[in-house]
Coordinates of C-alpha atoms in Angstrom, one line a residue:
M1 CA 21.7 -43.2 46.6
R2 CA 17.9 -43.0 46.5
C3 CA 18.1 -39.4 47.6
R4 CA 20.6 -38.5 44.9
R5 CA 18.4 -40.2 42.2
A6 CA 15.4 -38.2 43.4
V7 CA 17.4 -34.9 43.2
L8 CA 18.6 -35.8 39.7
I9 CA 15.1 -36.7 38.5
A10 CA 13.6 -33.6 40.0
G11 CA 16.3 -31.4 38.4
A12 CA 15.6 -33.1 35.0
A13 CA 11.9 -32.5 35.4
V14 CA 12.4 -28.8 36.1
C15 CA 14.7 -28.4 33.0
V16 CA 12.1 -30.2 30.8
A17 CA 9.3 -28.1 32.2
A18 CA 11.3 -24.9 31.7
S19 CA 12.0 -25.9 28.1
V20 CA 8.4 -26.7 27.3
R21 CA 7.2 -23.5 28.9
A22 CA 9.7 -21.4 26.8
Q23 CA 8.5 -23.1 23.6
Y24 CA 4.9 -22.5 24.6
M25 CA 5.5 -18.8 25.4
E26 CA 7.3 -18.2 22.1
P27 CA 4.7 -18.0 19.3
R28 CA 5.9 -19.9 16.2
E29 CA 2.9 -19.4 14.0
Y30 CA 2.7 -16.4 11.7
E31 CA 1.3 -13.2 13.1
S32 CA 0.1 -10.2 11.1
A33 CA 1.6 -6.7 11.7
D34 CA -0.4 -4.8 14.3
L35 CA 1.6 -1.5 14.7
R36 CA 0.3 1.8 13.5
V37 CA 2.6 3.7 11.1
A38 CA 2.2 7.3 10.1
S39 CA 4.3 8.2 7.0
A40 CA 5.1 10.9 4.5
G41 CA 6.8 10.7 1.2
V42 CA 6.9 11.8 -2.4
F43 CA 5.7 10.2 -5.7
W44 CA 7.1 11.0 -9.1
R45 CA 3.8 11.0 -10.9
D46 CA 3.3 10.7 -14.7
F47 CA -0.3 11.3 -15.8
S48 CA -1.1 11.1 -19.5
P49 CA -3.8 10.1 -22.0
R50 CA -3.9 6.6 -23.3
G51 CA -3.9 5.9 -27.0
S52 CA -7.7 5.4 -26.9
N53 CA -8.3 8.8 -25.4
T54 CA -10.5 11.1 -27.7
A55 CA -10.1 14.4 -25.8
P56 CA -8.7 17.2 -28.0
D57 CA -5.3 18.6 -27.1
S58 CA -6.9 21.8 -25.8
V59 CA -8.4 19.9 -22.8
A60 CA -6.3 16.7 -22.6
I61 CA -4.4 16.4 -19.2
R62 CA -0.7 15.7 -19.1
Y63 CA 1.7 16.3 -16.2
N64 CA 4.9 14.8 -14.9
R65 CA 5.4 16.1 -11.4
L66 CA 6.5 15.3 -7.8
M67 CA 3.4 14.6 -5.7
P68 CA 4.0 14.8 -1.9
F69 CA 1.8 12.3 0.0
I70 CA 1.0 11.3 3.6
G71 CA -0.1 7.8 4.7
F72 CA -1.4 5.8 7.6
R73 CA -1.3 2.1 8.1
Q74 CA -2.7 0.0 11.0
G75 CA -2.3 -3.7 10.7
L76 CA -3.8 -4.7 7.3
F77 CA -5.5 -1.3 6.7
D78 CA -3.7 1.3 4.6
V79 CA -4.7 4.8 3.4
S80 CA -2.7 7.5 1.5
F81 CA -3.4 11.0 0.2
G82 CA -1.3 12.9 -2.4
Y83 CA -1.6 16.4 -3.8
T84 CA 0.3 18.5 -6.4
T85 CA -0.2 21.3 -8.9
Y86 CA 0.9 21.5 -12.5
S87 CA 0.8 24.0 -15.3
Q88 CA -1.5 23.6 -18.3
R89 CA -1.0 26.2 -21.0
G90 CA 0.3 28.6 -18.4
V91 CA -2.5 28.1 -15.9
S92 CA -1.9 26.3 -12.6
R93 CA -4.1 23.2 -12.1
A94 CA -4.6 20.8 -9.1
A95 CA -4.3 17.1 -9.0
L96 CA -4.9 14.7 -6.1
F97 CA -5.1 11.0 -5.3
L98 CA -6.8 9.3 -2.3
G99 CA -6.5 5.5 -2.0
T100 CA -7.2 2.9 0.6
T101 CA -6.8 -0.9 0.9
V102 CA -8.0 -3.5 3.4
S103 CA -6.3 -6.8 3.1
Q104 CA -6.5 -10.4 4.5
E105 CA -3.3 -12.4 4.4
L106 CA -3.2 -16.2 3.8
V107 CA 0.0 -18.0 4.7
L108 CA 1.3 -20.1 1.8
T109 CA 4.4 -21.3 3.6
G110 CA 6.7 -20.2 6.4
S111 CA 6.4 -19.3 10.1
R112 CA 6.6 -16.3 12.4
S113 CA 10.1 -15.4 11.4
G114 CA 9.5 -15.5 7.6
A115 CA 6.5 -16.3 5.5
L116 CA 5.3 -16.3 1.9
L117 CA 1.7 -14.8 1.9
L118 CA -1.2 -14.5 -0.4
P119 CA -2.9 -11.1 0.3
L120 CA -6.6 -10.7 -0.6
L121 CA -7.3 -7.0 -1.2
L122 CA -10.4 -4.7 -1.0
S123 CA -9.3 -1.4 -2.7
A124 CA -10.9 2.0 -3.3
D125 CA -9.5 5.2 -4.7
F126 CA -10.3 8.6 -6.0
T127 CA -8.3 10.5 -8.6
K128 CA -8.8 14.1 -9.7
A129 CA -6.9 16.2 -12.2
E130 CA -8.2 19.6 -13.3
A131 CA -8.4 20.5 -17.0
G132 CA -9.0 23.7 -19.0
G133 CA -12.6 24.5 -19.9
P134 CA -15.7 23.4 -18.0
E135 CA -15.5 21.4 -14.8
R136 CA -17.0 18.4 -16.6
E137 CA -13.8 18.2 -18.7
S138 CA -11.7 17.5 -15.5
F139 CA -10.8 14.0 -14.5
N140 CA -12.9 13.0 -11.5
I141 CA -12.9 9.2 -11.2
A142 CA -13.7 7.0 -8.1
S143 CA -13.2 3.3 -8.2
V144 CA -13.6 0.2 -6.0
G145 CA -12.3 -3.3 -6.6
L146 CA -10.7 -6.5 -5.5
G147 CA -7.2 -7.9 -6.0
T148 CA -4.5 -10.3 -4.9
G149 CA -0.8 -10.9 -5.3
L150 CA 2.2 -12.2 -3.4
K151 CA 4.0 -10.9 -0.3
Y152 CA 7.1 -12.1 1.5
R153 CA 7.7 -10.9 5.1
V154 CA 10.7 -11.4 7.4
V155 CA 10.4 -10.6 11.1
S156 CA 13.1 -10.4 13.8
R157 CA 13.4 -8.4 17.0
A158 CA 15.3 -5.7 15.2
V159 CA 13.6 -5.5 11.7
D160 CA 10.2 -6.2 10.2
A161 CA 10.7 -6.2 6.4
S162 CA 8.4 -7.1 3.5
I163 CA 8.1 -6.9 -0.3
S164 CA 4.9 -7.3 -2.2
A165 CA 3.3 -7.2 -5.6
A166 CA -0.4 -7.1 -6.3
G167 CA -2.9 -6.7 -9.2
I168 CA -6.3 -5.0 -8.6
A169 CA -9.4 -4.8 -10.8
H170 CA -11.6 -1.8 -10.2
Y171 CA -15.1 -0.8 -11.2
A172 CA -14.7 2.9 -12.0
I173 CA -17.3 5.7 -11.8
E174 CA -17.2 9.2 -13.2
G175 CA -17.7 11.7 -10.4
L176 CA -19.7 14.3 -12.4
S177 CA -21.8 12.0 -14.7
T178 CA -23.2 8.5 -15.0
G179 CA -20.3 7.1 -17.0
T180 CA -18.6 3.9 -15.8
G181 CA -15.6 1.8 -16.8
F182 CA -12.7 -0.3 -15.7
S183 CA -9.5 0.6 -13.8
G184 CA -6.6 -1.8 -13.4
V185 CA -3.8 -1.4 -11.0
V186 CA -0.3 -3.0 -10.5
A187 CA 1.2 -2.1 -7.1
L188 CA 4.6 -2.9 -5.7
D189 CA 5.8 -2.1 -2.2
A190 CA 9.1 -2.7 -0.3
S191 CA 9.4 -1.6 3.3
A192 CA 11.4 -2.2 6.5
L193 CA 10.5 -1.2 10.0
F194 CA 13.6 -0.8 12.3
R195 CA 12.4 -1.5 15.8
T196 CA 15.6 -0.7 17.6
I197 CA 15.7 3.0 16.6
G198 CA 14.5 5.1 19.5
I199 CA 11.7 6.9 17.8
G200 CA 8.2 5.7 18.8
E201 CA 8.0 2.0 18.2
G202 CA 10.4 2.2 15.3
L203 CA 11.3 3.9 12.1
A204 CA 9.8 2.8 8.8
L205 CA 11.4 3.2 5.3
G206 CA 9.8 2.1 2.1
Y207 CA 9.4 2.5 -1.6
R208 CA 6.1 2.2 -3.6
F209 CA 5.3 1.8 -7.3
R210 CA 1.8 2.1 -8.7
L211 CA 0.6 1.8 -12.3
Q212 CA -3.1 2.6 -12.8
T213 CA -5.1 2.8 -16.1
W214 CA -8.7 3.8 -16.8
S215 CA -10.9 2.6 -19.7
M216 CA -14.1 4.5 -19.4
S217 CA -17.4 4.5 -21.3
N218 CA -16.5 8.0 -22.3
P219 CA -13.1 7.5 -23.9
K220 CA -12.0 11.1 -23.3
F221 CA -11.3 9.8 -19.7
D222 CA -9.0 7.0 -20.8
Y223 CA -5.8 7.8 -18.9
R224 CA -2.8 6.2 -17.3
A225 CA -0.9 7.2 -14.2
V226 CA 2.6 5.9 -13.1
S227 CA 3.6 6.8 -9.6
H228 CA 6.7 5.7 -7.7
G229 CA 8.7 7.1 -4.8
P230 CA 10.1 6.7 -1.2
Y231 CA 8.4 7.3 2.1
L232 CA 9.5 7.6 5.8
G233 CA 7.3 6.7 8.7
V234 CA 7.1 6.4 12.5
A235 CA 5.5 3.4 14.2
F236 CA 3.5 4.0 17.4

């Protein structure tokens, strides 16, 4: 009888230890994404003067074009580059966008499998659009700023999905003069990384929306840009 009790106690101890070990080895606290994702996609980009813009029609910039772009994301660092051409009074012009963000995520509620987050963003971008006439009439604006928003992320063994919305306030600088101003951004992003697809560490699908406006000391550079479109990426 004593021997049987000892065996039962030992068996129960082993089961409890195994359970505790399994719980210890399975992280339950939220973990930020750490995979690298290279992506390519296309924006439908609408670039036009704001109502406050004083540039004459002969040099004002307007285009509504598809802009192919490439991107790279590693953890909370994200960079993208887009380029397109458009026609202005029968002449081909170039337009480009380069943007990057570095973020820090604060967990508002949730766990490893799903969490509501408060992202804190450091953002910088450069936008160029050629105009007719001298180079100084072209749009060359760089900006740097801070922002925040909300993000919800769901993680499983098969899928890592998130949706986010953010607002960013930038200090903007004219590239060819000493003019400065303000640039505001509203950015939305929805993405899903499918880990079980046998390409690298998974296949990423997403859709981005970005509204950016500029209010400069020289009002002829007051413009707005609306960009939105899908992208496809590979994690590695």
